[in-house]
Tab-separated table of C-alpha atoms in Angstrom:
chain	number	residue	atom	x	y	z
W	1168	UNK	CA	0.000	0.000	0.000
W	1169	UNK	CA	1.069	3.601	-0.392
W	1170	UNK	CA	0.269	6.810	1.429
W	1171	UNK	CA	0.738	9.983	-0.602
W	1172	UNK	CA	1.730	12.884	1.619
W	1173	UNK	CA	2.490	16.466	0.584
W	1174	UNK	CA	6.092	15.848	-0.412
W	1175	UNK	CA	6.685	12.113	-0.143
W	1176	UNK	CA	4.908	8.807	-0.770
W	1177	UNK	CA	5.252	6.287	2.042
W	1178	UNK	CA	4.958	2.556	1.401
W	1179	UNK	CA	3.387	0.404	4.095
W	1180	UNK	CA	1.667	-2.913	4.760
W	1181	UNK	CA	-1.410	-3.651	6.853
W	1182	UNK	CA	-2.275	-6.967	8.467
W	1183	UNK	CA	-5.306	-7.831	10.571
W	1184	UNK	CA	-8.124	-5.702	11.929
W	1185	UNK	CA	-8.838	-4.043	15.252
W	1186	UNK	CA	-6.829	-1.633	17.378
W	1187	UNK	CA	-4.097	-0.153	15.152
W	1188	UNK	CA	-0.449	-0.707	16.015
W	1189	UNK	CA	2.032	1.480	14.140
W	1190	UNK	CA	5.265	-0.483	13.643
W	1191	UNK	CA	8.495	1.508	13.237
W	1192	UNK	CA	11.631	-0.360	12.162
W	1193	UNK	CA	15.267	0.421	12.888
W	1194	UNK	CA	17.817	2.519	11.023
W	1195	UNK	CA	18.841	1.090	7.613
W	1196	UNK	CA	16.320	-1.760	7.885
W	1197	UNK	CA	12.733	-1.920	6.598
W	1198	UNK	CA	9.344	-3.301	7.563
W	1199	UNK	CA	10.543	-6.921	7.235
W	1200	UNK	CA	12.299	-6.518	10.591
W	1201	UNK	CA	9.092	-5.659	12.442
W	1202	UNK	CA	6.989	-8.153	10.485
W	1203	UNK	CA	9.352	-10.993	11.344
W	1204	UNK	CA	9.548	-10.040	14.994
W	1205	UNK	CA	5.924	-9.167	15.654
W	1206	UNK	CA	3.738	-11.347	13.447
W	1207	UNK	CA	4.390	-14.578	15.424
W	1208	UNK	CA	2.830	-12.861	18.456
W	1209	UNK	CA	-0.399	-12.384	16.476
W	1210	UNK	CA	-0.558	-15.892	14.999
W	1211	UNK	CA	-3.396	-16.812	17.364
W	1212	UNK	CA	-4.359	-13.336	18.565
W	1213	UNK	CA	-7.124	-11.266	16.987
W	1214	UNK	CA	-8.314	-7.694	17.453
W	1215	UNK	CA	-5.149	-5.888	16.342
W	1216	UNK	CA	-4.420	-4.124	13.067
W	1217	UNK	CA	-0.683	-4.087	12.386
W	1218	UNK	CA	0.586	-1.202	10.247
W	1219	UNK	CA	4.139	-1.797	9.031
W	1220	UNK	CA	5.736	1.312	7.554
W	1221	UNK	CA	8.885	1.665	5.436
W	1222	UNK	CA	10.596	4.852	6.594
W	1223	UNK	CA	11.927	7.189	3.863
W	1224	UNK	CA	15.074	5.907	2.169
W	1225	UNK	CA	14.493	2.442	3.571
W	1226	UNK	CA	12.608	-0.490	2.089
W	1227	UNK	CA	10.216	0.531	-0.676
W	1228	UNK	CA	9.844	4.173	0.404
W	1229	UNK	CA	12.089	6.451	-1.630
W	1230	UNK	CA	14.147	9.121	0.080
W	1231	UNK	CA	13.336	12.806	-0.256
W	1232	UNK	CA	15.964	15.532	-0.438
W	1233	UNK	CA	14.297	17.573	2.302
W	1234	UNK	CA	14.551	14.744	4.862
W	1235	UNK	CA	17.946	15.432	6.398
W	1236	UNK	CA	17.432	14.829	10.117
W	1237	UNK	CA	15.523	12.705	12.596
W	1238	UNK	CA	13.325	15.754	13.202
W	1239	UNK	CA	12.361	15.584	9.520
W	1240	UNK	CA	11.745	11.845	9.820
W	1241	UNK	CA	9.452	12.460	12.777
W	1242	UNK	CA	7.524	14.967	10.651
W	1243	UNK	CA	6.936	12.228	8.050
W	1244	UNK	CA	5.709	9.813	10.716
W	1245	UNK	CA	3.310	12.429	12.076
W	1246	UNK	CA	1.984	13.184	8.617
W	1247	UNK	CA	1.508	9.468	8.008
W	1248	UNK	CA	-0.469	9.127	11.251
W	1249	UNK	CA	-2.663	12.078	10.278
W	1250	UNK	CA	-3.324	10.600	6.833
W	1251	UNK	CA	-3.870	6.944	7.791
W	1252	UNK	CA	-5.187	7.096	11.357
W	1253	UNK	CA	-6.446	10.661	11.766
W	1254	UNK	CA	-7.563	10.959	15.409
W	1255	UNK	CA	-8.101	7.195	15.943
W	1256	UNK	CA	-6.406	5.904	19.109
W	1257	UNK	CA	-3.465	3.646	18.288
W	1258	UNK	CA	-0.505	1.815	19.777
W	1259	UNK	CA	3.099	2.350	18.703
W	1260	UNK	CA	5.952	-0.163	18.576
W	1261	UNK	CA	9.498	0.629	17.513
W	1262	UNK	CA	12.835	-1.148	17.257
W	1263	UNK	CA	16.104	0.762	17.756
W	1264	UNK	CA	15.726	3.984	15.699
W	1265	UNK	CA	12.008	3.198	15.510
W	1266	UNK	CA	11.903	3.205	19.313
W	1267	UNK	CA	13.592	6.607	19.302
W	1268	UNK	CA	10.889	7.921	16.974
W	1269	UNK	CA	8.160	6.206	19.015
W	1270	UNK	CA	9.093	8.114	22.183
W	1271	UNK	CA	9.093	11.433	20.346
W	1272	UNK	CA	5.773	10.626	18.702
W	1273	UNK	CA	4.250	9.708	22.058
W	1274	UNK	CA	5.437	12.989	23.572
W	1275	UNK	CA	3.505	14.823	20.864
W	1276	UNK	CA	0.353	12.636	21.040
W	1277	UNK	CA	0.068	11.117	24.532
W	1278	UNK	CA	-3.735	11.213	24.540
W	1279	UNK	CA	-4.000	9.375	21.210
W	1280	UNK	CA	-1.418	6.638	21.857
W	1281	UNK	CA	-2.785	3.741	23.919
W	1282	UNK	CA	0.515	2.013	24.635
W	1283	UNK	CA	4.140	1.837	23.556
W	1284	UNK	CA	6.647	-0.943	22.930
W	1285	UNK	CA	10.349	-0.180	22.522
W	1286	UNK	CA	12.699	-2.940	21.374
W	1287	UNK	CA	16.382	-2.090	21.893
W	1288	UNK	CA	15.593	1.631	21.493
W	1289	UNK	CA	18.419	4.041	20.834
W	1290	UNK	CA	18.882	7.179	22.918
W	1291	UNK	CA	20.701	8.950	20.077
W	1292	UNK	CA	24.376	9.172	19.214
W	1293	UNK	CA	25.338	11.687	21.899
W	1294	UNK	CA	24.246	9.381	24.743
W	1295	UNK	CA	25.538	6.147	23.200
W	1296	UNK	CA	26.706	3.859	26.035
W	1297	UNK	CA	27.435	0.337	24.865
W	1298	UNK	CA	29.260	-2.818	25.978
W	1299	UNK	CA	31.858	-4.470	23.726
W	1300	UNK	CA	30.655	-6.939	21.104
W	1301	UNK	CA	30.435	-10.453	22.532
W	1302	UNK	CA	29.504	-13.793	21.017
W	1303	UNK	CA	27.943	-16.163	23.563
W	1304	UNK	CA	26.728	-19.097	21.477
W	1305	UNK	CA	28.077	-20.594	18.253
W	1306	UNK	CA	27.171	-23.548	16.109
W	1307	UNK	CA	30.732	-24.355	15.076
W	1308	UNK	CA	29.704	-26.902	12.445
W	1309	UNK	CA	27.371	-24.388	10.824
W	1310	UNK	CA	29.973	-21.611	10.902
W	1311	UNK	CA	32.641	-23.835	9.326
W	1312	UNK	CA	30.327	-24.458	6.387
W	1313	UNK	CA	29.006	-20.890	6.311
W	1314	UNK	CA	30.109	-19.405	3.002
W	1315	UNK	CA	28.006	-16.368	2.125
W	1316	UNK	CA	28.953	-12.942	0.791
W	1317	UNK	CA	27.192	-11.302	3.737
W	1318	UNK	CA	28.582	-13.598	6.431
W	1319	UNK	CA	30.483	-10.754	8.117
W	1320	UNK	CA	27.311	-8.657	8.407
W	1321	UNK	CA	25.849	-11.480	10.470
W	1322	UNK	CA	28.874	-12.572	12.512
W	1323	UNK	CA	29.724	-8.988	13.483
W	1324	UNK	CA	26.190	-8.406	14.804
W	1325	UNK	CA	24.734	-11.556	16.369
W	1326	UNK	CA	25.459	-12.738	19.889
W	1327	UNK	CA	24.012	-16.130	18.928
W	1328	UNK	CA	25.397	-17.528	15.683
W	1329	UNK	CA	23.638	-20.538	14.201
W	1330	UNK	CA	21.515	-21.400	11.184
W	1331	UNK	CA	18.223	-20.243	12.729
W	1332	UNK	CA	19.636	-16.824	13.620
W	1333	UNK	CA	21.321	-16.473	10.228
W	1334	UNK	CA	18.169	-17.297	8.263
W	1335	UNK	CA	16.097	-14.795	10.193
W	1336	UNK	CA	18.824	-12.155	9.932
W	1337	UNK	CA	18.992	-12.731	6.178
W	1338	UNK	CA	15.238	-12.602	5.626
W	1339	UNK	CA	14.269	-9.853	8.073
W	1340	UNK	CA	17.262	-7.542	8.467
W	1341	UNK	CA	19.726	-7.998	5.626
W	1342	UNK	CA	16.969	-7.551	3.057
W	1343	UNK	CA	16.393	-4.042	4.384
W	1344	UNK	CA	20.080	-3.169	4.635
W	1345	UNK	CA	20.539	-4.101	0.975
W	1346	UNK	CA	17.552	-2.012	-0.126
W	1347	UNK	CA	18.461	1.123	1.850
W	1348	UNK	CA	19.534	4.375	0.217
W	1349	UNK	CA	22.978	4.701	1.773
W	1350	UNK	CA	23.515	8.320	0.718
W	1351	UNK	CA	20.249	9.249	2.422
W	1352	UNK	CA	21.246	7.379	5.585
W	1353	UNK	CA	24.591	9.146	5.672
W	1354	UNK	CA	22.817	12.526	5.577
W	1355	UNK	CA	20.585	11.424	8.447
W	1356	UNK	CA	23.581	10.343	10.522
W	1357	UNK	CA	24.842	13.918	10.467
W	1358	UNK	CA	21.662	15.075	12.270
W	1359	UNK	CA	20.635	11.864	13.993
W	1360	UNK	CA	19.890	13.201	17.473
W	1361	UNK	CA	16.635	14.825	18.481
W	1362	UNK	CA	16.558	17.523	21.150
W	1363	UNK	CA	17.384	16.056	24.592
W	1364	UNK	CA	13.800	16.489	25.816
W	1365	UNK	CA	12.100	15.380	22.568
W	1366	UNK	CA	10.737	12.176	24.095
W	1367	UNK	CA	9.619	13.684	27.392
W	1368	UNK	CA	5.890	14.111	28.018
W	1369	UNK	CA	4.658	17.087	30.026
W	1370	UNK	CA	2.445	14.862	32.199
W	1371	UNK	CA	3.152	11.281	33.334
W	1372	UNK	CA	2.119	8.807	30.636
W	1373	UNK	CA	-0.177	6.417	32.498
W	1374	UNK	CA	-0.628	3.738	29.826
W	1375	UNK	CA	1.173	0.393	29.371
W	1376	UNK	CA	4.755	0.534	28.128
W	1377	UNK	CA	7.295	-2.225	27.543
W	1378	UNK	CA	11.025	-1.616	27.109
W	1379	UNK	CA	13.129	-4.623	26.095
W	1380	UNK	CA	16.936	-4.393	26.038
W	1381	UNK	CA	19.733	-6.822	25.192
W	1382	UNK	CA	22.440	-7.328	27.823
W	1383	UNK	CA	25.021	-7.785	25.062
W	1384	UNK	CA	23.628	-5.085	22.737
W	1385	UNK	CA	26.772	-3.397	21.390
W	1386	UNK	CA	24.759	-1.142	19.050
W	1387	UNK	CA	22.692	0.845	21.584
W	1388	UNK	CA	23.429	-0.771	24.957
W	1389	UNK	CA	21.004	-1.243	27.857
W	1390	UNK	CA	21.793	1.474	30.437
W	1391	UNK	CA	19.973	4.285	28.622
W	1392	UNK	CA	17.021	1.954	28.103
W	1393	UNK	CA	16.579	1.615	31.869
W	1394	UNK	CA	16.484	5.412	32.083
W	1395	UNK	CA	13.769	5.409	29.412
W	1396	UNK	CA	11.670	2.919	31.348
W	1397	UNK	CA	11.779	5.119	34.445
W	1398	UNK	CA	10.003	7.932	32.560
W	1399	UNK	CA	6.792	5.911	32.356
W	1400	UNK	CA	4.852	4.909	35.505
W	1401	UNK	CA	3.267	1.898	33.732
W	1402	UNK	CA	6.455	0.576	32.129
W	1403	UNK	CA	7.854	-2.926	32.350
W	1404	UNK	CA	11.581	-3.216	31.694
W	1405	UNK	CA	13.346	-6.420	30.655
W	1406	UNK	CA	17.065	-6.769	30.022
W	1407	UNK	CA	17.694	-10.128	28.412
W	1408	UNK	CA	20.947	-12.024	28.659
W	1409	UNK	CA	22.196	-13.916	25.589
W	1410	UNK	CA	20.761	-11.134	23.465
W	1411	UNK	CA	22.231	-8.361	21.366
W	1412	UNK	CA	20.610	-5.759	19.146
W	1413	UNK	CA	18.454	-8.397	17.458
W	1414	UNK	CA	17.086	-9.830	20.692
W	1415	UNK	CA	13.676	-10.525	19.130
W	1416	UNK	CA	15.480	-13.246	17.151
W	1417	UNK	CA	18.030	-14.412	19.718
W	1418	UNK	CA	15.501	-14.616	22.573
W	1419	UNK	CA	12.315	-15.260	20.611
W	1420	UNK	CA	10.454	-17.200	23.321
W	1421	UNK	CA	10.972	-14.548	25.987
W	1422	UNK	CA	10.329	-11.732	23.528
W	1423	UNK	CA	7.019	-13.236	22.395
W	1424	UNK	CA	5.915	-13.756	26.001
W	1425	UNK	CA	6.806	-10.197	27.032
W	1426	UNK	CA	5.050	-8.638	24.059
W	1427	UNK	CA	1.976	-10.825	24.618
W	1428	UNK	CA	1.749	-9.687	28.237
W	1429	UNK	CA	2.134	-6.053	27.169
W	1430	UNK	CA	-0.687	-6.430	24.629
W	1431	UNK	CA	-2.890	-7.882	27.366
W	1432	UNK	CA	-2.172	-4.841	29.545
W	1433	UNK	CA	-3.015	-2.502	26.669
W	1434	UNK	CA	-6.280	-4.346	25.990
W	1435	UNK	CA	-7.149	-4.306	29.682
W	1436	UNK	CA	-6.540	-0.559	29.874
W	1437	UNK	CA	-8.666	0.057	26.790
W	1438	UNK	CA	-11.532	-2.008	28.213
W	1439	UNK	CA	-11.409	0.039	31.402
W	1440	UNK	CA	-11.428	3.378	29.569
């Protein structure tokens, strides 16, 4: 599907019906990341409409010259919400850069957003606080036979290195990296950080939040994510061991359970409203 805005056309995909969930993927990836991570949670769960967006310059959405900062990217997301959802209450879920955008979006629309999920959210470049890259689990037989042109992309990212993790990385993450407009991403890197208070709401946000961080996440870390969780009175925070930046793959069982519980809290809150 496509959404034609004033100065850009955004490509997106919708699955299911019910309460809308806006899915925001990470930097340089595309909607395949969020589809792969989130759809298993909805395999036997109804009542949720999942809206998977491709951010400009990533996936099928072409870049625009005027989008040169994360502030500009946030403007696109807001315009998309206005065009597709109008004033309908919705839930937002974001991974990494998508989690960064989700917080800023919530700060602008706290009354409209019924819950927020942040998966390994970044706090921006200026506050980057990360552990060294560590590999905790390897399938040595698989790695010895692993001959692929993108092997280094995988082995330099994943804490758990086996066939299952490789196949999901290839199908959900690498596909987006290969499709991304690298010149556009480089421009964004120059103005990556939002204002320090961009994700801060004026009043306490009293709706269900889940923040999930990887203990071995060398891309964005986990310390800033704990600070994020403390901003929200109804937030659960989980830091998962044996998990890096792609924890939704490396710790799928725990991830699915945590997201399912968060969705139940959101539904409970909506029923009470």
